[in-house]
Every structure is written in structure tokens, then in C-alpha cells.
Coordinates of C-alpha atoms and ligand atoms in Angstrom, one line a residue:
M1 CA 177.6 16.1 -100.1
T2 CA 179.0 16.6 -96.6
T3 CA 182.6 17.3 -95.7
M4 CA 184.0 16.2 -92.4
S5 CA 187.3 15.4 -90.8
G6 CA 188.3 11.8 -89.8
A7 CA 187.8 12.9 -86.2
Q8 CA 184.3 14.2 -86.8
I9 CA 183.4 11.1 -88.8
T10 CA 184.6 8.9 -85.9
I11 CA 182.6 10.7 -83.3
N12 CA 179.5 10.7 -85.5
L13 CA 179.8 7.0 -86.2
L14 CA 180.2 6.3 -82.5
E15 CA 177.1 8.3 -81.8
R16 CA 175.2 6.3 -84.4
Q17 CA 176.4 3.1 -82.8
G18 CA 174.6 4.3 -79.6
V19 CA 177.7 5.2 -77.6
R20 CA 176.8 7.7 -74.9
I21 CA 179.7 7.8 -72.5
I22 CA 183.4 7.6 -73.4
P23 CA 186.1 7.4 -70.7
G24 CA 189.6 8.4 -71.7
I25 CA 192.5 10.9 -71.5
P26 CA 193.6 13.3 -74.2
G27 CA 197.1 13.9 -75.5
G28 CA 198.9 15.3 -78.5
A29 CA 198.0 12.5 -80.9
N30 CA 194.3 12.3 -80.2
L31 CA 193.5 16.0 -79.7
P32 CA 191.7 16.3 -83.1
L33 CA 189.4 13.5 -81.8
Y34 CA 188.9 15.3 -78.5
D35 CA 188.1 18.5 -80.4
A36 CA 185.4 16.7 -82.4
L37 CA 184.1 15.0 -79.2
S38 CA 183.8 18.4 -77.5
Q39 CA 181.2 19.3 -80.1
S40 CA 179.1 16.2 -79.5
T41 CA 175.7 16.7 -77.9
R42 CA 175.1 13.0 -77.4
I43 CA 178.4 11.6 -76.0
R44 CA 179.6 12.5 -72.6
H45 CA 183.3 12.3 -71.9
V46 CA 184.6 10.9 -68.5
L47 CA 188.0 12.1 -67.8
T48 CA 189.8 9.4 -65.8
R49 CA 193.2 9.8 -64.2
H50 CA 194.9 6.9 -65.9
E51 CA 194.2 5.2 -69.2
Q52 CA 194.0 1.8 -67.4
G53 CA 191.2 3.4 -65.4
A54 CA 189.5 4.5 -68.6
G55 CA 189.7 0.9 -69.9
F56 CA 188.2 -0.5 -66.7
V57 CA 185.4 2.2 -66.6
A58 CA 184.5 1.1 -70.2
Q59 CA 184.7 -2.6 -69.1
G60 CA 182.4 -1.8 -66.1
M61 CA 179.8 -0.4 -68.6
A62 CA 180.3 -3.2 -71.0
R63 CA 180.1 -6.0 -68.4
I64 CA 176.8 -4.6 -66.9
T65 CA 175.1 -3.8 -70.3
G66 CA 176.6 -6.6 -72.4
R67 CA 177.1 -4.1 -75.2
P68 CA 180.4 -2.8 -76.6
Q69 CA 181.8 0.3 -74.9
V70 CA 184.5 2.7 -76.1
F71 CA 187.5 4.3 -74.4
F72 CA 190.1 6.7 -75.7
A73 CA 193.9 7.1 -75.1
T74 CA 196.6 9.1 -76.8
S75 CA 199.6 7.4 -78.5
G76 CA 202.7 6.1 -76.8
P77 CA 202.3 6.0 -73.0
G78 CA 198.6 6.5 -73.3
A79 CA 198.3 3.5 -75.5
T80 CA 200.6 1.3 -73.4
N81 CA 198.7 2.2 -70.3
T82 CA 195.5 0.7 -71.8
L83 CA 197.1 -2.7 -72.5
T84 CA 196.3 -4.3 -69.1
A85 CA 192.6 -3.4 -69.4
I86 CA 192.5 -4.7 -73.0
A87 CA 194.2 -8.0 -72.0
D88 CA 191.7 -8.3 -69.1
A89 CA 188.8 -7.8 -71.5
K90 CA 190.2 -10.5 -73.8
L91 CA 190.4 -13.1 -71.1
D92 CA 187.0 -12.3 -69.7
S93 CA 185.3 -11.9 -73.2
V94 CA 184.2 -8.3 -72.6
P95 CA 183.1 -6.3 -75.7
C96 CA 185.0 -3.0 -75.8
I97 CA 186.7 -0.8 -78.3
C98 CA 189.9 1.1 -77.5
I99 CA 190.6 4.0 -79.9
T100 CA 194.2 5.3 -79.6
G101 CA 195.7 8.3 -81.2
Q102 CA 198.9 7.6 -83.2
V103 CA 201.6 9.8 -84.6
P104 CA 201.0 11.1 -88.1
T105 CA 201.3 8.4 -90.8
A106 CA 204.5 10.0 -92.3
L107 CA 206.2 9.6 -88.9
I108 CA 205.3 6.0 -88.2
G109 CA 208.4 3.9 -87.9
T110 CA 210.7 6.9 -87.2
D111 CA 210.7 6.7 -83.4
A112 CA 208.7 9.9 -83.3
F113 CA 207.8 11.5 -80.0
Q114 CA 205.3 9.2 -78.2
E115 CA 205.4 6.7 -81.0
V116 CA 204.9 3.1 -80.1
D117 CA 203.7 0.2 -82.2
T118 CA 200.3 0.0 -80.6
Y119 CA 199.0 -2.2 -83.4
G120 CA 201.8 -4.7 -82.9
L121 CA 201.6 -4.6 -79.1
S122 CA 197.8 -5.2 -79.1
I123 CA 197.7 -8.1 -81.6
P124 CA 197.9 -10.9 -79.0
I125 CA 195.5 -9.3 -76.6
T126 CA 192.7 -8.2 -78.9
K127 CA 190.1 -10.0 -80.8
H128 CA 191.0 -7.8 -83.7
N129 CA 192.8 -4.6 -84.3
F130 CA 193.1 -1.9 -87.0
L131 CA 195.6 0.7 -88.0
V132 CA 193.6 3.3 -90.0
R133 CA 195.4 4.4 -93.2
S134 CA 192.9 6.9 -94.6
A135 CA 189.8 8.7 -93.2
V136 CA 187.5 7.1 -95.7
E137 CA 188.2 3.7 -94.2
L138 CA 186.5 4.8 -90.9
F139 CA 183.1 4.2 -92.5
D140 CA 183.9 0.5 -92.6
I141 CA 186.3 0.2 -89.6
I142 CA 184.1 1.7 -86.9
P143 CA 181.0 -0.4 -87.6
E144 CA 183.2 -3.4 -88.2
A145 CA 184.9 -2.9 -84.8
F146 CA 181.4 -3.0 -83.1
R147 CA 180.4 -6.1 -85.1
I148 CA 183.5 -8.0 -84.1
A149 CA 183.5 -6.9 -80.5
A150 CA 179.9 -8.1 -80.0
S151 CA 179.7 -11.2 -82.3
G152 CA 180.1 -14.7 -81.1
R153 CA 182.4 -14.7 -78.1
P154 CA 182.7 -11.0 -77.3
G155 CA 186.1 -9.3 -76.9
P156 CA 188.2 -6.2 -77.2
V157 CA 189.0 -4.4 -80.5
L158 CA 191.6 -1.7 -80.9
I159 CA 191.6 1.0 -83.5
D160 CA 194.9 3.0 -83.9
L161 CA 194.1 6.3 -85.5
P162 CA 197.0 8.5 -86.7
K163 CA 196.7 12.2 -86.1
D164 CA 196.8 13.2 -89.8
I165 CA 193.9 10.8 -90.5
Q166 CA 191.9 12.5 -87.7
C167 CA 192.5 15.8 -89.5
E168 CA 191.9 14.5 -93.1
L169 CA 188.8 15.9 -94.8
V170 CA 186.5 13.5 -96.6
E171 CA 183.5 14.3 -98.8
F172 CA 180.7 11.8 -98.5
D173 CA 176.9 11.6 -99.0
A174 CA 175.6 8.8 -96.7
W175 CA 176.4 7.2 -93.4
P176 CA 176.7 3.4 -93.2
E177 CA 174.1 1.5 -91.2
P178 CA 175.1 0.9 -87.5
A179 CA 176.6 -2.6 -87.2
Q180 CA 174.8 -5.4 -85.5
P181 CA 176.4 -8.5 -84.1
D182 CA 176.4 -11.6 -86.3
P183 CA 173.8 -14.2 -85.6
P184 CA 175.2 -17.1 -83.5
P185 CA 176.4 -20.2 -85.3
A186 CA 173.8 -22.8 -86.2
F187 CA 174.2 -25.9 -84.2
D188 CA 173.7 -29.4 -85.4
P189 CA 170.4 -31.0 -84.2
A190 CA 172.1 -34.4 -84.1
D191 CA 174.4 -33.1 -81.4
I192 CA 171.4 -31.9 -79.4
M193 CA 169.9 -35.4 -79.7
R194 CA 173.1 -37.0 -78.5
A195 CA 173.3 -34.5 -75.6
A196 CA 169.7 -35.3 -74.6
E197 CA 170.5 -39.0 -74.7
L198 CA 173.5 -38.5 -72.4
I199 CA 171.4 -36.4 -70.0
N200 CA 168.6 -39.0 -70.0
A201 CA 171.0 -41.8 -69.3
A202 CA 173.0 -40.0 -66.6
R203 CA 172.5 -40.9 -62.9
R204 CA 174.7 -38.2 -61.5
P205 CA 174.8 -35.1 -63.8
I206 CA 176.1 -31.7 -62.9
F207 CA 175.8 -28.4 -64.7
Y208 CA 179.1 -26.4 -64.8
L209 CA 178.3 -22.7 -65.7
G210 CA 180.7 -20.1 -66.9
G211 CA 180.5 -16.5 -67.9
G212 CA 179.1 -17.5 -71.3
V213 CA 175.8 -18.3 -69.6
I214 CA 175.5 -14.8 -68.4
Q215 CA 176.6 -13.3 -71.7
S216 CA 174.0 -15.4 -73.6
E217 CA 171.3 -14.7 -71.0
A218 CA 170.7 -18.4 -70.6
S219 CA 170.0 -18.4 -66.8
P220 CA 166.3 -19.1 -67.0
L221 CA 166.9 -22.1 -69.3
V222 CA 169.5 -23.5 -67.0
A223 CA 167.0 -23.2 -64.1
S224 CA 164.3 -25.0 -66.2
L225 CA 166.6 -27.8 -67.2
A226 CA 168.0 -28.2 -63.7
D227 CA 164.4 -28.3 -62.3
K228 CA 163.2 -30.7 -64.9
C229 CA 166.0 -33.2 -64.6
S230 CA 167.2 -32.6 -61.0
I231 CA 170.6 -31.4 -62.0
P232 CA 172.8 -29.7 -59.4
V233 CA 174.5 -26.5 -60.7
T234 CA 178.0 -25.3 -60.0
M235 CA 179.4 -21.9 -61.3
T236 CA 182.8 -20.5 -62.0
L237 CA 184.0 -17.2 -60.6
M238 CA 182.7 -15.6 -63.9
G239 CA 179.5 -17.5 -63.8
L240 CA 178.4 -16.4 -60.3
G241 CA 174.9 -15.0 -60.4
A242 CA 173.9 -17.2 -63.3
M243 CA 171.8 -19.1 -60.8
P244 CA 170.8 -17.7 -57.4
M245 CA 173.2 -19.0 -54.7
D246 CA 170.2 -20.0 -52.6
H247 CA 168.5 -22.0 -55.5
P248 CA 167.8 -25.5 -54.3
Y249 CA 170.0 -26.9 -57.1
A250 CA 172.9 -24.4 -56.7
I251 CA 176.0 -26.0 -55.2
G252 CA 178.2 -22.9 -55.3
M253 CA 181.5 -22.0 -57.0
L254 CA 183.8 -24.8 -58.0
G255 CA 187.6 -25.0 -58.1
M256 CA 190.5 -23.6 -56.1
H257 CA 188.3 -21.9 -53.4
A258 CA 185.2 -24.0 -53.6
A259 CA 183.3 -25.4 -50.7
R260 CA 184.6 -28.9 -50.1
Y261 CA 181.2 -30.5 -51.0
T262 CA 181.2 -28.8 -54.4
N263 CA 184.5 -30.2 -55.5
L264 CA 183.7 -33.6 -54.0
A265 CA 180.4 -33.7 -55.8
L266 CA 182.2 -33.1 -59.1
E267 CA 184.5 -36.1 -58.3
E268 CA 181.4 -38.3 -58.3
C269 CA 179.4 -36.9 -61.2
D270 CA 178.9 -39.2 -64.3
L271 CA 177.9 -36.4 -66.7
L272 CA 179.3 -32.8 -66.7
I273 CA 177.3 -30.3 -68.7
A274 CA 179.7 -27.4 -69.3
A275 CA 178.0 -24.3 -70.6
G276 CA 179.8 -21.2 -71.6
A277 CA 182.8 -22.3 -69.5
R278 CA 186.4 -22.9 -70.6
F279 CA 187.8 -25.4 -68.1
D280 CA 190.1 -22.7 -66.6
D281 CA 192.7 -24.2 -64.3
R282 CA 191.4 -22.3 -61.3
A283 CA 188.1 -24.1 -61.8
T284 CA 189.4 -27.6 -62.8
G285 CA 192.5 -27.9 -60.8
K286 CA 194.7 -30.6 -62.4
A287 CA 192.7 -31.0 -65.6
A288 CA 193.5 -34.7 -66.1
E289 CA 191.9 -35.5 -62.7
F290 CA 188.9 -33.2 -63.1
C291 CA 185.5 -35.0 -63.0
P292 CA 187.3 -38.4 -63.4
A293 CA 184.1 -40.4 -63.8
A294 CA 182.2 -38.1 -66.1
D295 CA 181.2 -37.9 -69.7
I296 CA 181.3 -34.3 -70.9
I297 CA 178.8 -32.2 -72.9
H298 CA 180.5 -28.9 -73.7
I299 CA 178.4 -26.0 -75.1
D300 CA 180.3 -22.9 -76.2
I301 CA 180.1 -20.2 -78.8
D302 CA 183.8 -20.3 -79.5
Q303 CA 185.0 -23.3 -81.5
A304 CA 188.5 -22.9 -80.0
E305 CA 187.2 -23.8 -76.6
L306 CA 185.7 -27.1 -77.6
D307 CA 188.2 -29.9 -76.7
K308 CA 190.9 -27.4 -75.8
I309 CA 191.5 -28.7 -72.3
K310 CA 189.1 -31.7 -71.9
T311 CA 187.8 -33.8 -74.8
S312 CA 184.1 -33.7 -74.8
H313 CA 181.8 -36.6 -75.6
V314 CA 179.4 -34.1 -77.2
G315 CA 180.8 -30.7 -78.2
I316 CA 178.1 -28.2 -79.3
L317 CA 179.2 -25.0 -81.0
G318 CA 176.4 -22.5 -80.4
D319 CA 174.8 -19.9 -78.3
V320 CA 174.2 -21.4 -74.9
R321 CA 170.6 -20.1 -74.7
E322 CA 169.6 -21.4 -78.1
V323 CA 171.2 -24.8 -77.4
L324 CA 169.5 -25.2 -74.0
E325 CA 166.2 -24.1 -75.6
A326 CA 166.5 -26.9 -78.1
L327 CA 167.6 -29.3 -75.5
L328 CA 164.8 -28.7 -73.0
P329 CA 162.0 -30.5 -74.8
L330 CA 164.2 -33.5 -75.5
V331 CA 165.2 -34.4 -72.0
Q332 CA 163.0 -36.5 -69.8
A333 CA 161.6 -35.0 -66.6
T334 CA 163.5 -37.1 -64.0
R335 CA 163.7 -36.9 -60.2
R336 CA 167.2 -38.0 -59.4
Q337 CA 166.4 -38.6 -55.7
D338 CA 169.4 -40.6 -54.8
W339 CA 171.8 -38.1 -56.4
L340 CA 170.2 -35.1 -54.7
K341 CA 170.3 -36.9 -51.4
F342 CA 173.9 -37.8 -51.9
I343 CA 174.8 -34.2 -52.5
S344 CA 172.8 -32.9 -49.6
D345 CA 174.6 -35.4 -47.3
L346 CA 177.9 -34.4 -48.8
K347 CA 177.0 -30.7 -48.1
A348 CA 176.0 -31.5 -44.5
R349 CA 179.3 -33.2 -43.9
N350 CA 181.5 -30.8 -45.9
P351 CA 179.9 -27.4 -45.9
L352 CA 181.5 -24.0 -46.5
R353 CA 182.5 -23.2 -43.0
I354 CA 182.7 -19.7 -41.6
P355 CA 183.1 -18.2 -38.1
A356 CA 179.9 -17.5 -36.3
G357 CA 179.2 -14.0 -34.9
D358 CA 179.1 -10.5 -36.0
N359 CA 182.6 -9.3 -35.8
L360 CA 183.2 -6.9 -38.7
R361 CA 187.0 -7.3 -38.4
N362 CA 186.4 -10.8 -39.7
P363 CA 186.2 -10.7 -43.5
H364 CA 183.5 -13.3 -43.9
E365 CA 181.2 -11.6 -41.4
L366 CA 181.9 -8.2 -42.9
I367 CA 180.8 -9.4 -46.3
L368 CA 177.8 -11.3 -45.0
H369 CA 176.8 -8.3 -42.9
A370 CA 177.1 -5.9 -45.8
A371 CA 175.1 -8.3 -48.0
S372 CA 172.3 -8.3 -45.4
L373 CA 172.1 -4.5 -45.8
L374 CA 172.0 -4.6 -49.7
D375 CA 169.3 -5.7 -52.1
D376 CA 169.6 -7.8 -55.3
E377 CA 169.7 -4.7 -57.4
T378 CA 173.1 -3.8 -55.9
I379 CA 176.0 -4.4 -58.3
I380 CA 179.1 -5.8 -56.7
T381 CA 182.6 -5.4 -58.1
S382 CA 185.8 -6.6 -56.6
D383 CA 189.5 -6.3 -56.9
V384 CA 191.9 -9.3 -56.8
G385 CA 193.1 -11.2 -53.8
Q386 CA 191.7 -12.8 -50.7
H387 CA 188.9 -10.2 -50.5
Q388 CA 187.8 -11.3 -54.0
M389 CA 187.6 -14.9 -53.1
W390 CA 185.9 -14.3 -49.8
T391 CA 183.3 -12.2 -51.6
A392 CA 182.9 -14.9 -54.2
Q393 CA 182.4 -17.5 -51.5
M394 CA 180.1 -15.5 -49.2
Y395 CA 178.1 -13.0 -51.1
P396 CA 174.6 -14.3 -52.0
F397 CA 174.6 -13.5 -55.7
R398 CA 171.2 -14.0 -57.1
K399 CA 171.2 -12.3 -60.5
P400 CA 173.3 -12.4 -63.7
R401 CA 175.5 -9.3 -64.2
Q402 CA 175.3 -8.6 -60.4
W403 CA 179.0 -9.5 -60.0
L404 CA 181.8 -7.9 -61.9
T405 CA 185.3 -9.2 -61.3
S406 CA 188.5 -9.7 -63.1
G407 CA 188.5 -13.5 -63.6
G408 CA 190.9 -14.5 -66.3
L409 CA 193.7 -11.9 -65.9
G410 CA 193.1 -11.4 -62.2
T411 CA 194.0 -7.7 -62.4
M412 CA 194.5 -5.8 -59.1
G413 CA 193.1 -2.3 -59.7
F414 CA 190.0 -3.5 -61.6
G415 CA 187.4 -3.0 -58.8
L416 CA 187.2 0.8 -58.4
P417 CA 187.1 1.9 -62.1
A418 CA 184.8 -1.0 -63.0
A419 CA 182.5 0.1 -60.3
I420 CA 182.5 3.6 -61.7
G421 CA 181.7 2.3 -65.1
A422 CA 178.8 0.1 -63.7
A423 CA 177.5 3.1 -61.8
L424 CA 177.7 5.4 -64.9
A425 CA 175.8 2.7 -67.0
C426 CA 173.2 2.2 -64.2
P427 CA 172.8 5.5 -62.4
D428 CA 169.7 4.2 -60.5
R429 CA 171.6 1.3 -58.9
R430 CA 174.1 1.2 -56.1
V431 CA 177.5 -0.3 -56.7
V432 CA 179.7 -1.8 -53.9
C433 CA 183.3 -2.5 -54.6
F434 CA 185.0 -4.9 -52.3
S435 CA 188.7 -4.1 -52.4
G436 CA 192.0 -4.8 -50.7
D437 CA 194.6 -2.3 -49.7
G438 CA 197.1 -3.6 -52.3
S439 CA 194.5 -3.5 -55.1
L440 CA 193.0 -0.2 -54.3
M441 CA 196.4 1.4 -54.5
M442 CA 196.8 0.1 -58.1
N443 CA 194.2 2.5 -59.4
I444 CA 193.6 4.8 -56.4
Q445 CA 193.7 7.9 -58.6
E446 CA 190.2 7.0 -59.9
L447 CA 188.8 8.1 -56.5
A448 CA 189.0 11.5 -58.2
T449 CA 187.0 10.3 -61.1
A450 CA 184.4 8.8 -58.8
V451 CA 184.0 12.2 -57.0
D452 CA 183.9 14.1 -60.3
Q453 CA 181.1 11.9 -61.6
N454 CA 179.4 11.7 -58.2
V455 CA 178.7 8.1 -58.8
N456 CA 176.8 5.8 -56.4
V457 CA 179.9 3.7 -55.5
K458 CA 180.7 2.5 -52.1
I459 CA 184.2 1.0 -51.6
I460 CA 184.5 -1.4 -48.8
L461 CA 188.3 -1.6 -48.2
M462 CA 189.3 -4.7 -46.4
N463 CA 192.6 -3.5 -45.2
N464 CA 195.0 -6.2 -43.9
N465 CA 198.0 -4.0 -44.6
S466 CA 199.4 -6.7 -46.9
L467 CA 199.2 -8.5 -50.2
G468 CA 197.0 -11.0 -48.4
L469 CA 196.7 -13.7 -51.1
V470 CA 200.5 -13.7 -51.6
H471 CA 201.1 -13.8 -47.9
Q472 CA 198.7 -16.8 -47.7
Q473 CA 200.6 -18.7 -50.4
Q474 CA 204.0 -18.0 -48.8
C475 CA 202.6 -19.3 -45.5
L476 CA 201.1 -22.4 -47.0
F477 CA 203.5 -23.4 -49.8
Y478 CA 206.8 -21.5 -49.2
G479 CA 207.7 -22.6 -45.7
K480 CA 206.2 -19.5 -44.1
R481 CA 209.0 -17.4 -45.7
V482 CA 206.9 -14.2 -45.8
F483 CA 208.7 -11.9 -48.2
A484 CA 207.5 -8.7 -49.9
S485 CA 203.9 -9.3 -49.0
R486 CA 203.5 -7.2 -45.8
Y487 CA 203.5 -3.4 -46.1
E488 CA 205.9 -1.7 -43.7
R489 CA 203.9 1.5 -43.6
R490 CA 200.3 1.9 -42.7
V491 CA 198.5 4.2 -45.1
D492 CA 195.7 6.5 -43.9
F493 CA 193.1 5.6 -46.6
A494 CA 190.4 7.8 -45.0
K495 CA 192.7 10.8 -45.3
I496 CA 193.6 9.9 -48.9
A497 CA 189.9 9.6 -49.8
E498 CA 189.2 12.9 -48.2
G499 CA 192.1 14.4 -50.1
F500 CA 190.3 13.4 -53.3
G501 CA 187.1 14.9 -52.0
M502 CA 185.5 11.6 -51.1
K503 CA 183.6 11.0 -47.8
A504 CA 185.3 8.3 -45.7
F505 CA 184.0 6.1 -42.9
D506 CA 186.2 4.0 -40.6
L507 CA 184.7 0.9 -39.1
A508 CA 188.0 0.3 -37.1
T509 CA 187.6 3.5 -35.1
S510 CA 183.8 3.5 -35.0
R511 CA 182.2 2.6 -31.6
E512 CA 179.3 1.0 -33.5
P513 CA 180.8 -0.4 -36.7
A514 CA 177.5 -2.1 -37.8
T515 CA 175.6 1.2 -37.6
T516 CA 178.5 3.0 -39.4
L517 CA 178.4 0.4 -42.2
A518 CA 174.7 0.7 -42.6
H519 CA 175.0 4.5 -42.6
A520 CA 177.8 4.5 -45.1
L521 CA 176.1 2.1 -47.5
H522 CA 173.2 4.6 -47.7
H523 CA 175.4 7.6 -48.0
D524 CA 174.5 9.8 -50.9
G525 CA 177.3 9.7 -53.5
P526 CA 180.6 7.9 -53.5
C527 CA 182.3 6.9 -50.2
L528 CA 185.2 4.8 -48.9
I529 CA 184.4 2.4 -46.0
H530 CA 187.6 1.5 -44.3
A531 CA 187.5 -1.9 -42.6
A532 CA 190.6 -3.2 -40.9
I533 CA 190.8 -6.9 -40.9
G534 CA 193.2 -9.4 -39.3
G535 CA 196.4 -10.0 -41.2
N536 CA 196.5 -13.8 -40.7
E537 CA 193.1 -14.7 -42.2
N538 CA 193.2 -17.2 -45.0
V539 CA 190.9 -18.2 -47.8
F540 CA 189.9 -21.8 -47.2
P541 CA 189.4 -24.3 -48.5
M542 CA 192.2 -24.1 -51.0
V543 CA 193.4 -26.4 -53.7
P544 CA 197.2 -26.0 -54.0
P545 CA 198.1 -24.6 -57.4
G546 CA 198.5 -27.4 -60.0
A547 CA 196.9 -30.0 -57.7
A548 CA 193.7 -32.0 -58.3
N549 CA 190.6 -30.4 -56.8
K550 CA 190.1 -33.2 -54.4
T551 CA 193.3 -32.2 -52.7
M552 CA 191.7 -29.4 -50.7
I553 CA 193.4 -28.0 -47.6
G554 CA 191.8 -26.1 -44.8
G555 CA 188.2 -25.2 -44.2
E556 CA 187.2 -28.1 -42.0
T557 CA 187.4 -26.8 -38.5
R558 CA 185.4 -23.6 -38.2
V559 CA 182.3 -23.0 -36.1
H560 CA 179.2 -23.0 -38.2
A561 CA 178.1 -23.6 -41.7
V562 CA 176.6 -21.3 -44.3
S563 CA 173.3 -22.7 -45.6
Ligands
TPP601 C1 198.4 -6.1 -61.3 C2 198.7 -7.3 -60.4 N1 199.9 -7.5 -59.8 C3 200.1 -8.5 -59.1 C4 199.2 -9.5 -58.8 C5 199.5 -10.7 -58.0 N2 198.6 -10.7 -56.8 C6 197.5 -11.5 -56.7 S1 196.6 -11.2 -55.3 C7 197.7 -10.1 -54.7 C8 197.6 -9.5 -53.4 C9 196.4 -8.6 -53.4 O1 196.4 -7.8 -52.2 P1 195.2 -7.0 -51.8 O2 194.6 -6.2 -52.9 O3 195.6 -6.2 -50.6 O4 194.1 -8.0 -51.4 P2 194.1 -9.2 -50.2 O5 194.6 -10.4 -50.9 O6 195.0 -8.7 -49.1 O7 192.7 -9.3 -49.9 C10 198.8 -10.0 -55.7 C11 200.0 -9.1 -55.5 C12 197.9 -9.3 -59.5 N3 196.9 -10.2 -59.4 N4 197.7 -8.2 -60.3

């Protein structure tokens, strides 16, 4: 028989699940847990400066590894500070487990100091949540949290752990087995046959890939199917990297900021094969007018996604990789010469246009120039705004899990802590975070964490001294009434970084910005690369919010095309 406290049991169970790094912040209600963690020889704690930061560090680790990652916060404000990161994980299907301290059981419901109903608050933004009522329950709850977070469509799980339960002693004689994810649902072979028939009969098919393809590691199968059947492939923001951007069948990102030819190709397709994608409005535009001429095959591991936005002709509940594996031998090898020619002509007439040259004050050129200095092992994170969309449009993603961005929730402040998490999980890889001045200031305190951890993170700060994407919308759709989107005051980001102990480089004041950029990207340890960009740059093309994807504005008149 062994006797341990609830806190010690929790830490041991986390160790047994393979957890090696936990970001978080201590406080009164989780101090017993921290005390137990201090005795762990297997788990390293990363002290972030804000609980939202801890959530995004965990997300960075989870997005890059595909495995559930854990973060800690205390009760009350600690717990409420995690909510944005949890909601973000829910919308982007990221497996993570948030363990919050709670006031002692006897005080729950008394408005005790730092009491908040974390369980209630987190119900709509988690895949599942638990309020632990006795320490012995931990033997079930902790493995169950890992099983739920990782099974099927991944997502966040919250465990609220009252302080008295952390201290409660339990006698026990055996540990439970670490949890494994459930096997994916079995699909119906008849659906696969029907999907194969639709593909064989189609003249103008297009693959539409979402983040589920990356999660299920289905990229090689998509490439095989695309090759075998001449199927062009478009990706969502979350799906970028599922197929190399320079693959002959890749036609780039679809939707609000797609190249014109990509959205126009979708107008013409007669079969849409949606894989691990959820027909998000930023991808589809006005859903009723999305792919007007197409039958739809929809493959997804989440039953709730099938027929949610668009009714499919064949809906297949299953793991994308397994479904495509079954489909591959059933489709006929077909060279759809006319369709490929149609698309290459469309692309020649409606390419993604960018300015020519090497002016690092221009956002497109800055991103392309940085990309030319980086290899495919580099992990890219972004914040949210114009810089995110430019990066999605420009960066030559070639590998799954190379690109971490807040897609569903669109959370400013994601980029830096997610980059720290990615770097902690992959210490031998470089991580570059493209950020905007508005977004960086949302979690700027994590510069201190990056320095503490000496992570290989380079922040390229595209500073337009404004909330650029808001400014753009005001200019385009609100009669140029620019309001609350320009900052009055210029912030000296280099000084701030240096204040946190981080090396800073400034391309704006450098006489040779290209050399400075190359030097900075190879700097040892974290650094901030400040790049001033013009305040009136727009992300084009753009589909007005709520409009059909064919209603693109902008993007026709620039100087040369990206191949
Ligand atoms: C937490 C949060 N608050 C507000 C928004 C709304 N929003 C979307 S983009 C944006 C501007 C982003 O500015 P910045 O980070 O400087 O990037 P830029 O668009 O200038 O590249 C805002 C305010 C958001 N996405 N997230």
C-alpha cells in the first residue's frame, strides 16, 4: 500500500501519461499541486507571465506534437485568464488539458476569495470538464481527460481541482494504465464505394483540405489520390502545409483572402472532396453560393460536422487517413487534362499578385525574403491580423505542422506563446513568429518567458502602428471612417524587448536590412526583429464578409505574379 496526496497522485499520473513540460502560474488554490510538482524529476515547469500565455504555450506544444499537453492555473482570476486559450483550442481542435486550482470543497458556492465557477464557465468551450470531488477519483479522471482530449476530434479538457482534494491522502496499491486515444470510428465500405463512383464520374474535382488532414497525418494519401486522379488541392488556413504549396496540384488557400484563381476554380468544380474541413465561413464565403456546381464528399471524424453547413452527397464519418487509404485503390487513374489546363489558364489570368522587388518595408517581400532564408524544418507561428493573412498567402509551407496559427477563434496574442511552446517541444528546430504590433502587445509579457527558457524563437514584428486588419475593413466597408484602429503613440519595441533581456534588431534603422534580417534569423537564442511596414497596405484579394467567394475585391493590379 502507498499513501499519497491528491496533488502527488495528479503529478504522478501526469508523468505516467508522458507529460514532460507544464506551463502555468501558481497561486493559493493550486499550491499543493505546485509543491508536488517541485518534487517531480520528470516534469519541468515553465513559469509564464500570464495564464493565457501558459495556455498558448501548451497549445504550441500540442499543435506541433499532436499529443495532449497540460497547463496549470490557480482558481478565480488564474482560471478566467485561461478561458481564451481554452476556447481557442476548442475551435481549432487542439488536445490540451487545463488543470485549475479551486477553493476548498466546503467553500464552493460561498463567494470565497478567488472563487469562480470554473466548471460552469468552461462548459461551452471544452470538449469535456471535471470538478474533482475526492482524491480517489483522480485515478479515473486524469487518464480519462487524456483519452477524451486525444480521441476522435481532439479538443481541450478542463479539470477543476479543489485545494482540499489536492491535500487529501489516499491509500492505494496500483496505478491505472496510461490512457490511449480511442480507435477512430469504423466507416461504412458502401460510402467509400459511392465516393469512388463520384470521383470516377467527376470531370472537375477539387480536394478541399482542412486541419483534420494534418491531425490524421493524411497528407501522403491526399498527394497519392491527387496524383492518381489529377485532382487540384486547395487548403484552409488550418490546412496549410497539408500539401506543399509548390506541388503541381496545389492551388493555394481558399476563401476570404484566396488568390482569385483558387476561388474561381471552386466556382467551376463539379465535385468537392472536403477532408477534415468544416466549411468555415472564412473559407466558404456565403455558404449557399459556395461551389454552386459541385456534388460534395465530406470526410470528417466528427459526426457533428457532416451536413452542418452544406449537405453532402456522400458523408463519411471516419479518420481521414483511413478513409483515403480505403478509397485509393477504388478510384481509376485518370488524367483530367482539360480540367488541369483550365486551372492553369485561370491561374495565369488571375494569379496571386504581389509587388516585385526586395523592399523589406513591404510586407509581402519581407515574408518572401525571410522564407528564402529559412528551411522547411522551421516552424512558423503567427498572430492575428493582416500579417497573418499575408503570411498564409506568401509563405511556401511544405510540411504538415509547419504552420501554427489561431484559425477558428482568431486570437491576437497567440503567436509568441505558441512559438515558445513549439520551441520547447522541438528544441532542435527554429521557430519564427510573424506578429503585428497590436497582437504582440496582447501577450508581450511572454518575452520574459522566452528569455527565461532561451528558446530558439525569432519574432518578426510587422509594425504598422495600427490594428491593420481593422483599419483595412474601415477603409473598405465603413466609408473610410478610420476609428480606434490607429495607435496615437509609437512604441519602442526594441527597447521593450531589451528590457525583458531579449536581443532586438531593427530593420527600419539598419543600413542593410536584408543582411540584418539574415543575421537576426541566425542569432543564437530568442530575438525580436522589428520591421516597420507601411500603414496603408491591404490584404488583397478580399471577399467582403458575408459575400460569396466570387465577389472578390482587389488584387488585380500589382506588378508580378507568384508562381
Ligand atoms: C483578442 C482579439 N481582440 C480583437 C481582435 C479583432 N482584431 C482582428 S485583427 C485585429 C488587428 C490586429 O492588429 P495587429 O496585430 O497589429 O496586426 P495587423 O493587422 O496590423 O497586421 C483586431 C483588433 C482579435 N482578433 N483578437
